[in-house]
Amino acid sequence: YILPNSLSEDIINFCNQTDFPLFTMPWNIYISDVMQDFCLKLTRQMQQEKILALSFERALNSPQYQESYLPALMQEGYSLCDEYRILTLESADTNLNIQTITAAFSDIYCFSYHQFYVLILRKKSAITPDIFLTDFLTYISSKDVSFHLGTGALVHSLTNLRDSFLQSIFCLSVSKNTENNTVIFDQLGVYKLL
């Protein structure tokens, strides 16, 4: 147990500078109770994350089975009729991962899918998908990592996510076979017909 009066300014400053958590608690609170609550919350959060990722995978792979993904997605605040855009990102660089992406952008949902990341962007109040795309490209370019990014077209329903997903996969493939590291479906021109 660490008591507040036993902490020096040096320790507090060090913890603040390094973002290291520092907890103080009275003797009548058992650390085992705190740890149990903490572990329970972590377990629930991990379960929710798995359910959300699985629901999105079902929406992308089997959109006709709406009952297998819509309830979970709508429970998490995803509206059936809203604007969505799928981005697929491939990078071998370990500095670019789900945690760094979601820490930089709270408006997206990101999960690992096979050898790449799937980013699901939904329209928020002030940030349109096009503004987000510009911001995201600026962010990823500033990371100085090698990457390939495919961007699907905007869709207007959760049940149409697969369309944007397949477009983003196609754009990712085009990106890997050309000198462009980013390919946007809306800008493909006649290549959309392939």
Tab-separated table of C-alpha atoms in Angstrom:
chain	number	residue	atom	x	y	z
A	1	TYR	CA	0.000	0.000	0.000
A	2	ILE	CA	1.179	3.461	-0.857
A	3	LEU	CA	-0.008	6.217	1.398
A	4	PRO	CA	-0.354	9.773	0.053
A	5	ASN	CA	1.989	11.279	2.643
A	6	SER	CA	4.744	8.819	1.710
A	7	LEU	CA	5.012	10.085	-1.874
A	8	SER	CA	7.752	12.521	-2.708
A	9	GLU	CA	7.390	15.209	-5.385
A	10	ASP	CA	10.052	13.399	-7.439
A	11	ILE	CA	7.938	10.246	-7.595
A	12	ILE	CA	4.790	12.173	-8.519
A	13	ASN	CA	6.643	14.147	-11.208
A	14	PHE	CA	8.175	10.976	-12.630
A	15	CYS	CA	4.762	9.288	-12.831
A	16	ASN	CA	3.244	12.350	-14.512
A	17	GLN	CA	6.062	12.634	-17.049
A	18	THR	CA	5.995	8.951	-18.018
A	19	ASP	CA	2.186	8.528	-17.826
A	20	PHE	CA	2.736	5.857	-15.216
A	21	PRO	CA	-0.372	5.222	-13.105
A	22	LEU	CA	0.011	5.827	-9.417
A	23	PHE	CA	-2.718	4.698	-7.033
A	24	THR	CA	-3.209	5.449	-3.385
A	25	MET	CA	-5.908	3.826	-1.294
A	26	PRO	CA	-6.814	3.510	2.351
A	27	TRP	CA	-6.048	0.370	4.333
A	28	ASN	CA	-9.717	-0.636	4.570
A	29	ILE	CA	-9.886	-1.248	0.794
A	30	TYR	CA	-8.412	-4.570	-0.172
A	31	ILE	CA	-6.261	-4.625	-3.275
A	32	SER	CA	-7.700	-8.031	-4.204
A	33	ASP	CA	-11.174	-6.454	-4.482
A	34	VAL	CA	-9.826	-3.685	-6.705
A	35	MET	CA	-7.970	-6.170	-8.897
A	36	GLN	CA	-11.049	-8.366	-9.197
A	37	ASP	CA	-13.174	-5.412	-10.377
A	38	PHE	CA	-10.428	-4.293	-12.748
A	39	CYS	CA	-10.036	-7.777	-14.254
A	40	LEU	CA	-13.803	-8.156	-14.622
A	41	LYS	CA	-14.026	-4.844	-16.513
A	42	LEU	CA	-11.121	-5.841	-18.758
A	43	THR	CA	-12.735	-9.193	-19.500
A	44	ARG	CA	-16.054	-7.540	-20.373
A	45	GLN	CA	-14.308	-5.001	-22.590
A	46	MET	CA	-12.430	-7.766	-24.419
A	47	GLN	CA	-15.672	-9.724	-24.883
A	48	GLN	CA	-17.420	-6.646	-26.302
A	49	GLU	CA	-14.489	-6.053	-28.628
A	50	LYS	CA	-14.624	-9.643	-29.903
A	51	ILE	CA	-18.390	-9.467	-30.421
A	52	LEU	CA	-18.067	-6.180	-32.318
A	53	ALA	CA	-15.250	-7.481	-34.547
A	54	LEU	CA	-17.160	-10.715	-35.211
A	55	SER	CA	-20.319	-8.744	-36.032
A	56	PHE	CA	-18.457	-6.581	-38.514
A	57	GLU	CA	-16.853	-9.659	-40.064
A	58	ARG	CA	-20.314	-11.170	-40.485
A	59	ALA	CA	-21.577	-7.950	-42.074
A	60	LEU	CA	-18.661	-8.016	-44.509
A	61	ASN	CA	-18.813	-11.736	-45.317
A	62	SER	CA	-22.520	-12.578	-45.105
A	63	PRO	CA	-24.631	-9.423	-45.306
A	64	GLN	CA	-27.758	-11.438	-46.110
A	65	TYR	CA	-27.804	-12.824	-42.535
A	66	GLN	CA	-28.647	-9.524	-40.902
A	67	GLU	CA	-29.842	-11.131	-37.674
A	68	SER	CA	-26.280	-12.343	-37.042
A	69	TYR	CA	-24.731	-8.866	-36.912
A	70	LEU	CA	-27.283	-6.018	-36.850
A	71	PRO	CA	-28.425	-6.357	-33.203
A	72	ALA	CA	-24.862	-6.279	-31.853
A	73	LEU	CA	-23.798	-3.374	-34.068
A	74	MET	CA	-26.904	-1.345	-33.301
A	75	GLN	CA	-26.447	-2.012	-29.583
A	76	GLU	CA	-22.975	-0.467	-29.890
A	77	GLY	CA	-24.467	2.668	-31.457
A	78	TYR	CA	-24.078	1.912	-35.156
A	79	SER	CA	-27.197	3.097	-36.948
A	80	LEU	CA	-28.713	0.955	-39.694
A	81	CYS	CA	-29.105	3.923	-42.039
A	82	ASP	CA	-25.980	6.030	-41.796
A	83	GLU	CA	-22.967	6.741	-43.975
A	84	TYR	CA	-20.079	4.289	-43.792
A	85	ARG	CA	-16.828	3.849	-45.663
A	86	ILE	CA	-14.451	0.891	-45.470
A	87	LEU	CA	-10.696	1.265	-45.700
A	88	THR	CA	-8.295	-1.663	-45.892
A	89	LEU	CA	-4.763	-1.038	-44.753
A	90	GLU	CA	-1.737	-3.256	-45.145
A	91	SER	CA	1.574	-2.473	-43.514
A	92	ALA	CA	4.384	-4.675	-42.303
A	93	ASP	CA	5.606	-1.873	-40.058
A	94	THR	CA	5.081	-2.664	-36.377
A	95	ASN	CA	4.751	1.044	-35.542
A	96	LEU	CA	1.375	0.998	-37.231
A	97	ASN	CA	-1.163	-1.148	-35.440
A	98	ILE	CA	-4.743	-1.106	-34.211
A	99	GLN	CA	-3.840	0.641	-30.968
A	100	THR	CA	-1.968	3.504	-32.630
A	101	ILE	CA	-4.711	4.002	-35.210
A	102	THR	CA	-7.599	3.999	-32.750
A	103	ALA	CA	-5.675	6.195	-30.329
A	104	ALA	CA	-5.255	8.803	-33.057
A	105	PHE	CA	-8.802	8.491	-34.434
A	106	SER	CA	-11.714	7.796	-32.128
A	107	ASP	CA	-14.222	8.046	-34.991
A	108	ILE	CA	-13.237	4.741	-36.559
A	109	TYR	CA	-13.480	1.115	-35.664
A	110	CYS	CA	-10.445	-0.927	-36.627
A	111	PHE	CA	-9.843	-4.658	-36.505
A	112	SER	CA	-7.407	-7.143	-37.930
A	113	TYR	CA	-8.705	-9.240	-40.799
A	114	HIS	CA	-6.413	-11.795	-42.438
A	115	GLN	CA	-3.190	-9.978	-43.415
A	116	PHE	CA	-4.541	-6.414	-43.194
A	117	TYR	CA	-6.543	-4.012	-41.066
A	118	VAL	CA	-10.141	-3.088	-41.786
A	119	LEU	CA	-11.092	0.430	-40.787
A	120	ILE	CA	-14.770	1.261	-40.602
A	121	LEU	CA	-15.584	4.905	-40.726
A	122	ARG	CA	-19.038	6.136	-39.928
A	123	LYS	CA	-20.297	9.636	-40.338
A	124	LYS	CA	-20.093	11.627	-37.147
A	125	SER	CA	-21.583	14.998	-36.461
A	126	ALA	CA	-18.743	17.222	-37.667
A	127	ILE	CA	-16.375	14.867	-39.417
A	128	THR	CA	-17.436	13.676	-42.846
A	129	PRO	CA	-15.812	10.565	-44.309
A	130	ASP	CA	-13.984	12.698	-46.881
A	131	ILE	CA	-12.484	14.978	-44.209
A	132	PHE	CA	-11.500	11.932	-42.184
A	133	LEU	CA	-9.818	10.377	-45.208
A	134	THR	CA	-7.715	13.496	-45.736
A	135	ASP	CA	-6.775	13.600	-42.042
A	136	PHE	CA	-5.990	9.896	-41.984
A	137	LEU	CA	-3.738	10.105	-45.034
A	138	THR	CA	-1.902	13.040	-43.459
A	139	TYR	CA	-1.502	11.063	-40.230
A	140	ILE	CA	-0.280	7.855	-41.839
A	141	SER	CA	2.113	9.732	-44.123
A	142	SER	CA	3.613	11.489	-41.093
A	143	LYS	CA	4.389	8.108	-39.499
A	144	ASP	CA	7.014	7.428	-42.164
A	145	VAL	CA	5.906	3.823	-42.608
A	146	SER	CA	5.399	1.827	-45.760
A	147	PHE	CA	1.755	1.002	-46.336
A	148	HIS	CA	-0.902	0.265	-48.907
A	149	LEU	CA	-4.412	1.612	-48.467
A	150	GLY	CA	-7.575	0.820	-50.375
A	151	THR	CA	-10.688	2.897	-49.852
A	152	GLY	CA	-14.197	1.807	-50.762
A	153	ALA	CA	-17.046	4.087	-51.746
A	154	LEU	CA	-19.451	5.601	-49.271
A	155	VAL	CA	-22.446	3.376	-48.468
A	156	HIS	CA	-25.647	4.408	-46.703
A	157	SER	CA	-26.480	1.342	-44.631
A	158	LEU	CA	-24.832	-1.272	-42.449
A	159	THR	CA	-26.272	-3.891	-44.771
A	160	ASN	CA	-24.193	-2.460	-47.647
A	161	LEU	CA	-20.824	-2.562	-45.861
A	162	ARG	CA	-19.748	-5.496	-48.024
A	163	ASP	CA	-19.940	-3.341	-51.164
A	164	SER	CA	-17.519	-0.794	-49.731
A	165	PHE	CA	-15.358	-3.608	-48.346
A	166	LEU	CA	-14.996	-5.362	-51.705
A	167	GLN	CA	-14.192	-2.034	-53.344
A	168	SER	CA	-11.537	-1.339	-50.737
A	169	ILE	CA	-9.995	-4.789	-51.267
A	170	PHE	CA	-9.878	-4.124	-55.004
A	171	CYS	CA	-8.260	-0.725	-54.379
A	172	LEU	CA	-5.758	-2.299	-51.994
A	173	SER	CA	-4.797	-4.756	-54.726
A	174	VAL	CA	-4.412	-1.911	-57.246
A	175	SER	CA	-2.302	-0.023	-54.705
A	176	LYS	CA	0.046	-2.974	-54.286
A	177	ASN	CA	0.448	-3.367	-58.045
A	178	THR	CA	1.078	0.295	-58.848
A	179	GLU	CA	3.260	3.076	-57.510
A	180	ASN	CA	0.354	4.587	-55.553
A	181	ASN	CA	0.282	3.612	-51.918
A	182	THR	CA	-3.313	4.889	-51.631
A	183	VAL	CA	-6.102	4.093	-54.078
A	184	ILE	CA	-9.583	5.535	-53.607
A	185	PHE	CA	-12.430	3.759	-55.345
A	186	ASP	CA	-14.255	6.991	-56.225
A	187	GLN	CA	-11.184	8.159	-58.146
A	188	LEU	CA	-10.579	4.987	-60.182
A	189	GLY	CA	-12.464	6.122	-63.266
A	190	VAL	CA	-12.892	3.338	-65.852
A	191	TYR	CA	-11.018	0.876	-63.602
A	192	LYS	CA	-14.208	0.671	-61.493
A	193	LEU	CA	-15.642	-1.541	-64.209
A	194	LEU	CA	-13.041	-4.246	-63.639
